[in-house]
Amino acid sequence: MNYIEILGLVAAALSTFSFVPQVIHTWKTKSAKDLSFAMFSIMFTATALWLIYGFLIAALPVIIANGLVLILLGIILYFKIAYK
Amino acid sequence: MNYIEILGLVAAALSTFSFVPQVIHTWKTKSAKDLSFAMFSIMFTATALWLIYGFLIAALPVIIANGLVLILLGIILYFKIAYK
């Protein structure tokens, strides 16, 4: 693995786990009014399409990363609806 | 272009522009306390790495998409700091 591939993997890992602090933040504060429902629902749709794309091209890293992000975005959207 | 490529392009376009409604939402409400600074700063870092990665592999779609997202995330982070 060369340094360009490592850079891509670090970027992918950071992109994937960046949603974790938002989940924790919203879970703790029970407040989600400043979150744009449109942003998170468009991103949820995009991630679902990336997941389907990953299955179609049989790319395991795409499937794993987008599967995890889809779960995290699902939790944030649930909070957005539940806490207003 | 086959339907799998079209699916990937739609997913990429949605991922990129999903941040626009958050920019508009925060600009209108002048409130950003529910946004996780950690989420947006980690995502900003990840996007900067994706942009460098795009330049290193000379992939124009990666450069354009991540360049746009970096600008949008920069605006959201500015709002987060300015509005608290």
mmCIF file with all atom_site columns, C-alpha atoms in Angstrom:
data_model
loop_
_atom_site.group_PDB
_atom_site.id
_atom_site.type_symbol
_atom_site.label_atom_id
_atom_site.label_alt_id
_atom_site.label_comp_id
_atom_site.label_asym_id
_atom_site.label_entity_id
_atom_site.label_seq_id
_atom_site.pdbx_PDB_ins_code
_atom_site.Cartn_x
_atom_site.Cartn_y
_atom_site.Cartn_z
_atom_site.occupancy
_atom_site.B_iso_or_equiv
_atom_site.pdbx_formal_charge
_atom_site.auth_seq_id
_atom_site.auth_comp_id
_atom_site.auth_asym_id
_atom_site.auth_atom_id
_atom_site.pdbx_PDB_model_num
ATOM 1   C CA . MET A 1 1  ? 0.000   0.000  0.000   1.00 0.00 ? 1  MET A CA 1
ATOM 2   C CA . ASN A 1 2  ? 1.481   3.359  -0.997  1.00 0.00 ? 2  ASN A CA 1
ATOM 3   C CA . TYR A 1 3  ? 1.052   6.695  0.783   1.00 0.00 ? 3  TYR A CA 1
ATOM 4   C CA . ILE A 1 4  ? -1.715  7.829  -1.599  1.00 0.00 ? 4  ILE A CA 1
ATOM 5   C CA . GLU A 1 5  ? -3.816  4.767  -0.699  1.00 0.00 ? 5  GLU A CA 1
ATOM 6   C CA . ILE A 1 6  ? -3.162  5.358  3.018   1.00 0.00 ? 6  ILE A CA 1
ATOM 7   C CA . LEU A 1 7  ? -4.272  8.997  2.588   1.00 0.00 ? 7  LEU A CA 1
ATOM 8   C CA . GLY A 1 8  ? -7.493  7.815  0.909   1.00 0.00 ? 8  GLY A CA 1
ATOM 9   C CA . LEU A 1 9  ? -8.172  5.295  3.691   1.00 0.00 ? 9  LEU A CA 1
ATOM 10  C CA . VAL A 1 10 ? -7.599  7.917  6.427   1.00 0.00 ? 10 VAL A CA 1
ATOM 11  C CA . ALA A 1 11 ? -9.951  10.305 4.584   1.00 0.00 ? 11 ALA A CA 1
ATOM 12  C CA . ALA A 1 12 ? -12.577 7.531  4.259   1.00 0.00 ? 12 ALA A CA 1
ATOM 13  C CA . ALA A 1 13 ? -12.304 6.589  7.952   1.00 0.00 ? 13 ALA A CA 1
ATOM 14  C CA . LEU A 1 14 ? -12.612 10.242 9.071   1.00 0.00 ? 14 LEU A CA 1
ATOM 15  C CA . SER A 1 15 ? -15.601 10.839 6.749   1.00 0.00 ? 15 SER A CA 1
ATOM 16  C CA . THR A 1 16 ? -17.335 7.752  8.137   1.00 0.00 ? 16 THR A CA 1
ATOM 17  C CA . PHE A 1 17 ? -16.795 8.421  11.837  1.00 0.00 ? 17 PHE A CA 1
ATOM 18  C CA . SER A 1 18 ? -17.350 12.197 11.664  1.00 0.00 ? 18 SER A CA 1
ATOM 19  C CA . PHE A 1 19 ? -21.058 11.548 12.295  1.00 0.00 ? 19 PHE A CA 1
ATOM 20  C CA . VAL A 1 20 ? -20.391 9.873  15.673  1.00 0.00 ? 20 VAL A CA 1
ATOM 21  C CA . PRO A 1 21 ? -19.807 13.170 17.601  1.00 0.00 ? 21 PRO A CA 1
ATOM 22  C CA . GLN A 1 22 ? -23.062 14.582 16.150  1.00 0.00 ? 22 GLN A CA 1
ATOM 23  C CA . VAL A 1 23 ? -24.958 11.507 17.380  1.00 0.00 ? 23 VAL A CA 1
ATOM 24  C CA . ILE A 1 24 ? -23.414 11.912 20.873  1.00 0.00 ? 24 ILE A CA 1
ATOM 25  C CA . HIS A 1 25 ? -23.980 15.713 20.885  1.00 0.00 ? 25 HIS A CA 1
ATOM 26  C CA . THR A 1 26 ? -27.669 15.413 19.964  1.00 0.00 ? 26 THR A CA 1
ATOM 27  C CA . TRP A 1 27 ? -28.240 12.450 22.292  1.00 0.00 ? 27 TRP A CA 1
ATOM 28  C CA . LYS A 1 28 ? -26.812 14.442 25.222  1.00 0.00 ? 28 LYS A CA 1
ATOM 29  C CA . THR A 1 29 ? -28.534 17.771 24.515  1.00 0.00 ? 29 THR A CA 1
ATOM 30  C CA . LYS A 1 30 ? -31.864 16.274 23.294  1.00 0.00 ? 30 LYS A CA 1
ATOM 31  C CA . SER A 1 31 ? -32.029 19.277 20.959  1.00 0.00 ? 31 SER A CA 1
ATOM 32  C CA . ALA A 1 32 ? -31.861 19.145 17.169  1.00 0.00 ? 32 ALA A CA 1
ATOM 33  C CA . LYS A 1 33 ? -33.580 22.300 15.965  1.00 0.00 ? 33 LYS A CA 1
ATOM 34  C CA . ASP A 1 34 ? -30.388 23.738 14.405  1.00 0.00 ? 34 ASP A CA 1
ATOM 35  C CA . LEU A 1 35 ? -29.863 20.611 12.291  1.00 0.00 ? 35 LEU A CA 1
ATOM 36  C CA . SER A 1 36 ? -31.206 20.934 8.751   1.00 0.00 ? 36 SER A CA 1
ATOM 37  C CA . PHE A 1 37 ? -33.650 18.067 8.121   1.00 0.00 ? 37 PHE A CA 1
ATOM 38  C CA . ALA A 1 38 ? -33.060 18.608 4.380   1.00 0.00 ? 38 ALA A CA 1
ATOM 39  C CA . MET A 1 39 ? -29.284 18.188 4.778   1.00 0.00 ? 39 MET A CA 1
ATOM 40  C CA . PHE A 1 40 ? -29.511 14.940 6.725   1.00 0.00 ? 40 PHE A CA 1
ATOM 41  C CA . SER A 1 41 ? -32.314 13.450 4.608   1.00 0.00 ? 41 SER A CA 1
ATOM 42  C CA . ILE A 1 42 ? -30.528 14.277 1.322   1.00 0.00 ? 42 ILE A CA 1
ATOM 43  C CA . MET A 1 43 ? -27.313 12.806 2.763   1.00 0.00 ? 43 MET A CA 1
ATOM 44  C CA . PHE A 1 44 ? -29.241 9.708  3.930   1.00 0.00 ? 44 PHE A CA 1
ATOM 45  C CA . THR A 1 45 ? -30.600 9.257  0.387   1.00 0.00 ? 45 THR A CA 1
ATOM 46  C CA . ALA A 1 46 ? -27.126 9.794  -1.127  1.00 0.00 ? 46 ALA A CA 1
ATOM 47  C CA . THR A 1 47 ? -25.605 7.262  1.287   1.00 0.00 ? 47 THR A CA 1
ATOM 48  C CA . ALA A 1 48 ? -28.302 4.694  0.465   1.00 0.00 ? 48 ALA A CA 1
ATOM 49  C CA . LEU A 1 49 ? -27.470 5.175  -3.249  1.00 0.00 ? 49 LEU A CA 1
ATOM 50  C CA . TRP A 1 50 ? -23.712 4.808  -2.474  1.00 0.00 ? 50 TRP A CA 1
ATOM 51  C CA . LEU A 1 51 ? -24.522 1.569  -0.637  1.00 0.00 ? 51 LEU A CA 1
ATOM 52  C CA . ILE A 1 52 ? -26.471 0.200  -3.629  1.00 0.00 ? 52 ILE A CA 1
ATOM 53  C CA . TYR A 1 53 ? -23.606 1.358  -5.903  1.00 0.00 ? 53 TYR A CA 1
ATOM 54  C CA . GLY A 1 54 ? -21.125 -0.477 -3.631  1.00 0.00 ? 54 GLY A CA 1
ATOM 55  C CA . PHE A 1 55 ? -23.127 -3.713 -3.941  1.00 0.00 ? 55 PHE A CA 1
ATOM 56  C CA . LEU A 1 56 ? -23.433 -3.321 -7.735  1.00 0.00 ? 56 LEU A CA 1
ATOM 57  C CA . ILE A 1 57 ? -19.672 -2.866 -8.214  1.00 0.00 ? 57 ILE A CA 1
ATOM 58  C CA . ALA A 1 58 ? -18.959 -5.395 -5.382  1.00 0.00 ? 58 ALA A CA 1
ATOM 59  C CA . ALA A 1 59 ? -16.682 -2.946 -3.537  1.00 0.00 ? 59 ALA A CA 1
ATOM 60  C CA . LEU A 1 60 ? -16.488 -4.009 0.123   1.00 0.00 ? 60 LEU A CA 1
ATOM 61  C CA . PRO A 1 61 ? -14.944 -0.721 1.430   1.00 0.00 ? 61 PRO A CA 1
ATOM 62  C CA . VAL A 1 62 ? -17.794 1.265  -0.201  1.00 0.00 ? 62 VAL A CA 1
ATOM 63  C CA . ILE A 1 63 ? -20.377 -1.121 1.314   1.00 0.00 ? 63 ILE A CA 1
ATOM 64  C CA . ILE A 1 64 ? -18.875 -1.031 4.845   1.00 0.00 ? 64 ILE A CA 1
ATOM 65  C CA . ALA A 1 65 ? -18.264 2.753  4.979   1.00 0.00 ? 65 ALA A CA 1
ATOM 66  C CA . ASN A 1 66 ? -21.710 3.661  3.599   1.00 0.00 ? 66 ASN A CA 1
ATOM 67  C CA . GLY A 1 67 ? -23.463 1.001  5.681   1.00 0.00 ? 67 GLY A CA 1
ATOM 68  C CA . LEU A 1 68 ? -21.996 2.547  8.855   1.00 0.00 ? 68 LEU A CA 1
ATOM 69  C CA . VAL A 1 69 ? -22.797 6.112  7.740   1.00 0.00 ? 69 VAL A CA 1
ATOM 70  C CA . LEU A 1 70 ? -26.374 5.079  6.866   1.00 0.00 ? 70 LEU A CA 1
ATOM 71  C CA . ILE A 1 71 ? -26.884 3.777  10.438  1.00 0.00 ? 71 ILE A CA 1
ATOM 72  C CA . LEU A 1 72 ? -25.409 6.973  11.982  1.00 0.00 ? 72 LEU A CA 1
ATOM 73  C CA . LEU A 1 73 ? -27.503 9.232  9.711   1.00 0.00 ? 73 LEU A CA 1
ATOM 74  C CA . GLY A 1 74 ? -30.592 7.147  10.534  1.00 0.00 ? 74 GLY A CA 1
ATOM 75  C CA . ILE A 1 75 ? -29.983 7.802  14.261  1.00 0.00 ? 75 ILE A CA 1
ATOM 76  C CA . ILE A 1 76 ? -29.491 11.563 13.660  1.00 0.00 ? 76 ILE A CA 1
ATOM 77  C CA . LEU A 1 77 ? -32.699 11.723 11.571  1.00 0.00 ? 77 LEU A CA 1
ATOM 78  C CA . TYR A 1 78 ? -34.579 9.845  14.314  1.00 0.00 ? 78 TYR A CA 1
ATOM 79  C CA . PHE A 1 79 ? -33.287 12.407 16.870  1.00 0.00 ? 79 PHE A CA 1
ATOM 80  C CA . LYS A 1 80 ? -34.262 15.277 14.548  1.00 0.00 ? 80 LYS A CA 1
ATOM 81  C CA . ILE A 1 81 ? -37.827 13.953 14.348  1.00 0.00 ? 81 ILE A CA 1
ATOM 82  C CA . ALA A 1 82 ? -38.047 12.954 18.030  1.00 0.00 ? 82 ALA A CA 1
ATOM 83  C CA . TYR A 1 83 ? -36.515 16.083 19.635  1.00 0.00 ? 83 TYR A CA 1
ATOM 84  C CA . LYS A 1 84 ? -37.556 18.771 17.108  1.00 0.00 ? 84 LYS A CA 1
ATOM 85  C CA . MET B 1 1  ? -22.276 5.601  -19.424 1.00 0.00 ? 1  MET B CA 1
ATOM 86  C CA . ASN B 1 2  ? -24.147 2.680  -17.879 1.00 0.00 ? 2  ASN B CA 1
ATOM 87  C CA . TYR B 1 3  ? -26.774 2.837  -15.117 1.00 0.00 ? 3  TYR B CA 1
ATOM 88  C CA . ILE B 1 4  ? -24.236 1.988  -12.377 1.00 0.00 ? 4  ILE B CA 1
ATOM 89  C CA . GLU B 1 5  ? -22.117 5.036  -13.325 1.00 0.00 ? 5  GLU B CA 1
ATOM 90  C CA . ILE B 1 6  ? -25.232 7.220  -13.425 1.00 0.00 ? 6  ILE B CA 1
ATOM 91  C CA . LEU B 1 7  ? -26.189 5.945  -9.936  1.00 0.00 ? 7  LEU B CA 1
ATOM 92  C CA . GLY B 1 8  ? -22.695 6.836  -8.652  1.00 0.00 ? 8  GLY B CA 1
ATOM 93  C CA . LEU B 1 9  ? -22.884 10.326 -10.187 1.00 0.00 ? 9  LEU B CA 1
ATOM 94  C CA . VAL B 1 10 ? -26.333 10.971 -8.664  1.00 0.00 ? 10 VAL B CA 1
ATOM 95  C CA . ALA B 1 11 ? -25.027 9.795  -5.259  1.00 0.00 ? 11 ALA B CA 1
ATOM 96  C CA . ALA B 1 12 ? -21.954 12.061 -5.600  1.00 0.00 ? 12 ALA B CA 1
ATOM 97  C CA . ALA B 1 13 ? -24.059 15.081 -6.601  1.00 0.00 ? 13 ALA B CA 1
ATOM 98  C CA . LEU B 1 14 ? -26.498 14.544 -3.696  1.00 0.00 ? 14 LEU B CA 1
ATOM 99  C CA . SER B 1 15 ? -23.613 14.080 -1.194  1.00 0.00 ? 15 SER B CA 1
ATOM 100 C CA . THR B 1 16 ? -21.986 17.297 -2.406  1.00 0.00 ? 16 THR B CA 1
ATOM 101 C CA . PHE B 1 17 ? -25.082 19.509 -2.382  1.00 0.00 ? 17 PHE B CA 1
ATOM 102 C CA . SER B 1 18 ? -26.583 18.075 0.831   1.00 0.00 ? 18 SER B CA 1
ATOM 103 C CA . PHE B 1 19 ? -24.628 20.727 2.786   1.00 0.00 ? 19 PHE B CA 1
ATOM 104 C CA . VAL B 1 20 ? -26.378 23.630 0.983   1.00 0.00 ? 20 VAL B CA 1
ATOM 105 C CA . PRO B 1 21 ? -29.651 23.383 3.011   1.00 0.00 ? 21 PRO B CA 1
ATOM 106 C CA . GLN B 1 22 ? -27.620 23.368 6.267   1.00 0.00 ? 22 GLN B CA 1
ATOM 107 C CA . VAL B 1 23 ? -25.808 26.553 5.187   1.00 0.00 ? 23 VAL B CA 1
ATOM 108 C CA . ILE B 1 24 ? -29.168 28.212 4.362   1.00 0.00 ? 24 ILE B CA 1
ATOM 109 C CA . HIS B 1 25 ? -30.809 26.910 7.592   1.00 0.00 ? 25 HIS B CA 1
ATOM 110 C CA . THR B 1 26 ? -28.010 28.226 9.842   1.00 0.00 ? 26 THR B CA 1
ATOM 111 C CA . TRP B 1 27 ? -27.715 31.509 7.922   1.00 0.00 ? 27 TRP B CA 1
ATOM 112 C CA . LYS B 1 28 ? -31.451 32.134 8.377   1.00 0.00 ? 28 LYS B CA 1
ATOM 113 C CA . THR B 1 29 ? -31.730 31.106 12.048  1.00 0.00 ? 29 THR B CA 1
ATOM 114 C CA . LYS B 1 30 ? -28.338 32.513 13.164  1.00 0.00 ? 30 LYS B CA 1
ATOM 115 C CA . SER B 1 31 ? -28.237 29.568 15.587  1.00 0.00 ? 31 SER B CA 1
ATOM 116 C CA . ALA B 1 32 ? -25.759 26.708 15.482  1.00 0.00 ? 32 ALA B CA 1
ATOM 117 C CA . LYS B 1 33 ? -25.621 25.344 19.024  1.00 0.00 ? 33 LYS B CA 1
ATOM 118 C CA . ASP B 1 34 ? -27.085 21.949 18.043  1.00 0.00 ? 34 ASP B CA 1
ATOM 119 C CA . LEU B 1 35 ? -24.389 21.404 15.395  1.00 0.00 ? 35 LEU B CA 1
ATOM 120 C CA . SER B 1 36 ? -21.471 19.302 16.632  1.00 0.00 ? 36 SER B CA 1
ATOM 121 C CA . PHE B 1 37 ? -18.257 21.274 16.107  1.00 0.00 ? 37 PHE B CA 1
ATOM 122 C CA . ALA B 1 38 ? -16.380 17.936 16.225  1.00 0.00 ? 38 ALA B CA 1
ATOM 123 C CA . MET B 1 39 ? -18.502 16.483 13.411  1.00 0.00 ? 39 MET B CA 1
ATOM 124 C CA . PHE B 1 40 ? -18.012 19.427 11.070  1.00 0.00 ? 40 PHE B CA 1
ATOM 125 C CA . SER B 1 41 ? -14.309 19.895 11.858  1.00 0.00 ? 41 SER B CA 1
ATOM 126 C CA . ILE B 1 42 ? -13.563 16.168 11.390  1.00 0.00 ? 42 ILE B CA 1
ATOM 127 C CA . MET B 1 43 ? -15.532 16.238 8.121   1.00 0.00 ? 43 MET B CA 1
ATOM 128 C CA . PHE B 1 44 ? -13.658 19.389 7.040   1.00 0.00 ? 44 PHE B CA 1
ATOM 129 C CA . THR B 1 45 ? -10.335 17.603 7.704   1.00 0.00 ? 45 THR B CA 1
ATOM 130 C CA . ALA B 1 46 ? -11.534 14.485 5.848   1.00 0.00 ? 46 ALA B CA 1
ATOM 131 C CA . THR B 1 47 ? -12.673 16.592 2.874   1.00 0.00 ? 47 THR B CA 1
ATOM 132 C CA . ALA B 1 48 ? -9.313  18.419 2.755   1.00 0.00 ? 48 ALA B CA 1
ATOM 133 C CA . LEU B 1 49 ? -7.592  14.992 2.668   1.00 0.00 ? 49 LEU B CA 1
ATOM 134 C CA . TRP B 1 50 ? -9.986  13.835 -0.106  1.00 0.00 ? 50 TRP B CA 1
ATOM 135 C CA . LEU B 1 51 ? -9.088  16.987 -2.058  1.00 0.00 ? 51 LEU B CA 1
ATOM 136 C CA . ILE B 1 52 ? -5.332  16.302 -1.705  1.00 0.00 ? 52 ILE B CA 1
ATOM 137 C CA . TYR B 1 53 ? -6.026  12.660 -2.665  1.00 0.00 ? 53 TYR B CA 1
ATOM 138 C CA . GLY B 1 54 ? -7.937  13.881 -5.741  1.00 0.00 ? 54 GLY B CA 1
ATOM 139 C CA . PHE B 1 55 ? -4.982  16.014 -6.840  1.00 0.00 ? 55 PHE B CA 1
ATOM 140 C CA . LEU B 1 56 ? -2.509  13.139 -6.235  1.00 0.00 ? 56 LEU B CA 1
ATOM 141 C CA . ILE B 1 57 ? -4.500  10.687 -8.370  1.00 0.00 ? 57 ILE B CA 1
ATOM 142 C CA . ALA B 1 58 ? -5.463  13.525 -10.808 1.00 0.00 ? 58 ALA B CA 1
ATOM 143 C CA . ALA B 1 59 ? -9.190  12.726 -10.541 1.00 0.00 ? 59 ALA B CA 1
ATOM 144 C CA . LEU B 1 60 ? -11.173 15.807 -11.567 1.00 0.00 ? 60 LEU B CA 1
ATOM 145 C CA . PRO B 1 61 ? -14.566 14.614 -10.173 1.00 0.00 ? 61 PRO B CA 1
ATOM 146 C CA . VAL B 1 62 ? -12.935 14.020 -6.749  1.00 0.00 ? 62 VAL B CA 1
ATOM 147 C CA . ILE B 1 63 ? -11.295 17.474 -6.869  1.00 0.00 ? 63 ILE B CA 1
ATOM 148 C CA . ILE B 1 64 ? -14.488 19.308 -7.888  1.00 0.00 ? 64 ILE B CA 1
ATOM 149 C CA . ALA B 1 65 ? -16.838 17.504 -5.455  1.00 0.00 ? 65 ALA B CA 1
ATOM 150 C CA . ASN B 1 66 ? -14.509 17.854 -2.469  1.00 0.00 ? 66 ASN B CA 1
ATOM 151 C CA . GLY B 1 67 ? -13.550 21.432 -3.348  1.00 0.00 ? 67 GLY B CA 1
ATOM 152 C CA . LEU B 1 68 ? -17.249 22.405 -3.262  1.00 0.00 ? 68 LEU B CA 1
ATOM 153 C CA . VAL B 1 69 ? -17.885 20.488 -0.023  1.00 0.00 ? 69 VAL B CA 1
ATOM 154 C CA . LEU B 1 70 ? -14.814 22.094 1.597   1.00 0.00 ? 70 LEU B CA 1
ATOM 155 C CA . ILE B 1 71 ? -16.219 25.576 0.855   1.00 0.00 ? 71 ILE B CA 1
ATOM 156 C CA . LEU B 1 72 ? -19.678 24.641 2.218   1.00 0.00 ? 72 LEU B CA 1
ATOM 157 C CA . LEU B 1 73 ? -18.185 23.059 5.376   1.00 0.00 ? 73 LEU B CA 1
ATOM 158 C CA . GLY B 1 74 ? -15.964 26.127 5.826   1.00 0.00 ? 74 GLY B CA 1
ATOM 159 C CA . ILE B 1 75 ? -19.084 28.338 5.814   1.00 0.00 ? 75 ILE B CA 1
ATOM 160 C CA . ILE B 1 76 ? -20.881 26.048 8.320   1.00 0.00 ? 76 ILE B CA 1
ATOM 161 C CA . LEU B 1 77 ? -17.813 26.046 10.629  1.00 0.00 ? 77 LEU B CA 1
ATOM 162 C CA . TYR B 1 78 ? -17.629 29.852 10.384  1.00 0.00 ? 78 TYR B CA 1
ATOM 163 C CA . PHE B 1 79 ? -21.342 30.040 11.375  1.00 0.00 ? 79 PHE B CA 1
ATOM 164 C CA . LYS B 1 80 ? -20.738 27.585 14.237  1.00 0.00 ? 80 LYS B CA 1
ATOM 165 C CA . ILE B 1 81 ? -17.960 29.806 15.619  1.00 0.00 ? 81 ILE B CA 1
ATOM 166 C CA . ALA B 1 82 ? -19.754 33.106 14.907  1.00 0.00 ? 82 ALA B CA 1
ATOM 167 C CA . TYR B 1 83 ? -23.256 32.198 16.185  1.00 0.00 ? 83 TYR B CA 1
ATOM 168 C CA . LYS B 1 84 ? -22.352 29.693 18.956  1.00 0.00 ? 84 LYS B CA 1
#
